[in-house]
């Protein structure tokens, strides 16, 4: 069995030691070493050629984002960010995902040693998953990944990320909703879908696997990029055209029907499929309460959350689609939905927004 070769980059000696201790417990992971700053890491990457890097957000001498930008531009490789559970940490982590990091794990606010040990399973799973992601040098635009040649100089400047243009703004509906679910890689995939939506698109409900400290920052970021109004969902909030509602981290988002209106409902029940919020919870509620008035899309993500819920939506008359394997960071959730018979269409990310709109007009 080929082991995943990991390099740890963190300025904290305690974190380096804890991460090493966690990873060496798994026979499928080999820890190549640990670097205290990006300059040391650069030399170790050149000499050791790791499969995956874990990278701290806040680093001395060169901050983690600058280093990540250099790395993804000039020597692309899978990176899992290790970030703090703060609002500032959330913003920087979302920046890191935009630059090309595969995923992230969060440092506990207190009792670091105990907290990281509780996250051991998540850390190990995400690092092993990241090793199978085909990371290329990226030129970002919605739905597109382009290879742009290569060099191993890791100290160049970060390139500008081109903006995305919105779709034509001529669509209006009042009786349809769109439901979207995603996990690993989903923050960028959801962004690409929303920036392509017109300001009067149908109401969109979204469950992305994300911690509670991050969901508000995620919603605010999308609100600044999309022609739609994007917010963190509130209990009892009416779902209206031109608005997108993000499930808060740590709460399940459901859709409830009240007469001719659709409402957001937040629940504080147990995790479903190991997740809270869960895509299955959202999709099942849409199947029950919207039926054929809904369109569902399952995007990139690890695991199988959402597959059965999307199948229920399809059985209730909703139109359904999944992101294709080529454009997914991880084809776990979309692949599981396809295997379950939940999906009518498999599309590249760049075509999903337009297809959602088209189906919602029929």
Tab-separated table of N, CA and C in Angstrom, residues 171-179 201-204 239-242 257 260 262 290-295 317-319 356-362:
chain	number	residue	atom	x	y	z
A	171	UNK	N	-34.071	37.135	-15.891
A	171	UNK	CA	-34.911	36.026	-15.459
A	171	UNK	C	-35.665	36.368	-14.179
A	172	UNK	N	-36.914	35.927	-14.080
A	172	UNK	CA	-37.689	36.164	-12.860
A	172	UNK	C	-38.629	34.989	-12.607
A	173	UNK	N	-38.745	34.574	-11.351
A	173	UNK	CA	-39.702	33.543	-10.965
A	173	UNK	C	-40.109	33.773	-9.518
A	174	UNK	N	-41.262	33.270	-9.135
A	174	UNK	CA	-41.691	33.420	-7.747
A	174	UNK	C	-42.075	32.091	-7.116
A	175	UNK	N	-42.105	31.010	-7.875
A	175	UNK	CA	-42.638	29.767	-7.330
A	175	UNK	C	-41.658	28.606	-7.382
A	176	UNK	N	-40.443	28.842	-7.710
A	176	UNK	CA	-39.447	27.778	-7.755
A	176	UNK	C	-38.329	28.068	-6.763
A	177	UNK	N	-37.697	27.017	-6.259
A	177	UNK	CA	-36.490	27.190	-5.457
A	177	UNK	C	-35.411	26.248	-5.968
A	178	UNK	N	-34.191	26.622	-5.703
A	178	UNK	CA	-33.018	25.827	-6.072
A	178	UNK	C	-32.331	25.399	-4.783
A	179	UNK	N	-31.973	24.119	-4.694
A	179	UNK	CA	-31.273	23.597	-3.514
A	179	UNK	C	-29.909	23.066	-3.944
A	201	UNK	N	-32.832	35.741	-9.766
A	201	UNK	CA	-32.910	34.280	-9.866
A	201	UNK	C	-33.831	33.733	-8.777
A	202	UNK	N	-34.301	32.500	-8.916
A	202	UNK	CA	-35.126	31.903	-7.856
A	202	UNK	C	-34.363	31.853	-6.534
A	203	UNK	N	-35.101	31.814	-5.440
A	203	UNK	CA	-34.453	31.665	-4.144
A	203	UNK	C	-33.622	30.396	-4.096
A	204	UNK	N	-32.434	30.496	-3.525
A	204	UNK	CA	-31.495	29.367	-3.474
A	204	UNK	C	-31.188	29.038	-2.022
A	239	UNK	N	-38.136	32.529	1.887
A	239	UNK	CA	-37.262	32.325	0.731
A	239	UNK	C	-37.876	33.062	-0.455
A	240	UNK	N	-37.171	34.063	-0.956
A	240	UNK	CA	-37.702	34.902	-2.025
A	240	UNK	C	-36.712	34.964	-3.175
A	241	UNK	N	-37.189	35.290	-4.381
A	241	UNK	CA	-36.284	35.409	-5.531
A	241	UNK	C	-35.193	36.443	-5.275
A	242	UNK	N	-34.056	36.201	-5.885
A	242	UNK	CA	-32.947	37.135	-5.750
A	242	UNK	C	-32.127	36.965	-4.495
A	257	UNK	N	-42.963	24.674	3.902
A	257	UNK	CA	-43.959	25.393	3.107
A	257	UNK	C	-45.027	25.966	4.023
A	260	UNK	N	-48.444	29.575	0.179
A	260	UNK	CA	-47.710	29.692	-1.084
A	260	UNK	C	-46.251	30.068	-0.865
A	262	UNK	N	-42.297	29.643	0.823
A	262	UNK	CA	-41.277	28.741	1.355
A	262	UNK	C	-40.511	29.485	2.445
A	290	UNK	N	-41.399	21.067	-1.481
A	290	UNK	CA	-41.371	21.769	-2.766
A	290	UNK	C	-41.627	20.835	-3.939
A	291	UNK	N	-41.211	19.577	-3.810
A	291	UNK	CA	-41.467	18.594	-4.859
A	291	UNK	C	-41.001	19.056	-6.217
A	292	UNK	N	-41.928	19.059	-7.198
A	292	UNK	CA	-41.591	19.435	-8.560
A	292	UNK	C	-41.309	20.907	-8.756
A	293	UNK	N	-41.511	21.728	-7.729
A	293	UNK	CA	-41.185	23.144	-7.816
A	293	UNK	C	-39.719	23.423	-7.493
A	294	UNK	N	-38.923	22.381	-7.325
A	294	UNK	CA	-37.524	22.558	-6.940
A	294	UNK	C	-36.584	21.989	-7.996
A	295	UNK	N	-35.376	22.500	-7.982
A	295	UNK	CA	-34.264	21.963	-8.771
A	295	UNK	C	-33.114	21.755	-7.797
A	317	UNK	N	-40.375	14.644	-8.011
A	317	UNK	CA	-40.624	15.417	-9.222
A	317	UNK	C	-39.657	16.542	-9.487
A	318	UNK	N	-38.677	16.737	-8.602
A	318	UNK	CA	-37.683	17.790	-8.816
A	318	UNK	C	-36.704	17.371	-9.899
A	319	UNK	N	-36.135	18.335	-10.581
A	319	UNK	CA	-35.051	18.078	-11.525
A	319	UNK	C	-33.733	18.062	-10.752
A	356	UNK	N	-29.388	25.268	-14.020
A	356	UNK	CA	-30.319	25.474	-12.916
A	356	UNK	C	-31.384	26.502	-13.284
A	357	UNK	N	-30.944	27.604	-13.879
A	357	UNK	CA	-31.883	28.642	-14.283
A	357	UNK	C	-32.855	28.135	-15.354
A	358	UNK	N	-32.321	27.414	-16.328
A	358	UNK	CA	-33.158	26.925	-17.425
A	358	UNK	C	-34.229	25.967	-16.913
A	359	UNK	N	-33.835	25.056	-16.029
A	359	UNK	CA	-34.795	24.097	-15.500
A	359	UNK	C	-35.852	24.773	-14.636
A	360	UNK	N	-35.445	25.833	-13.926
A	360	UNK	CA	-36.373	26.523	-13.044
A	360	UNK	C	-37.417	27.338	-13.816
A	361	UNK	N	-37.192	27.537	-15.103
A	361	UNK	CA	-38.184	28.269	-15.917
A	361	UNK	C	-39.210	27.333	-16.556
A	362	UNK	N	-38.933	26.025	-16.535
A	362	UNK	CA	-39.803	25.093	-17.230
A	362	UNK	C	-41.027	24.762	-16.391
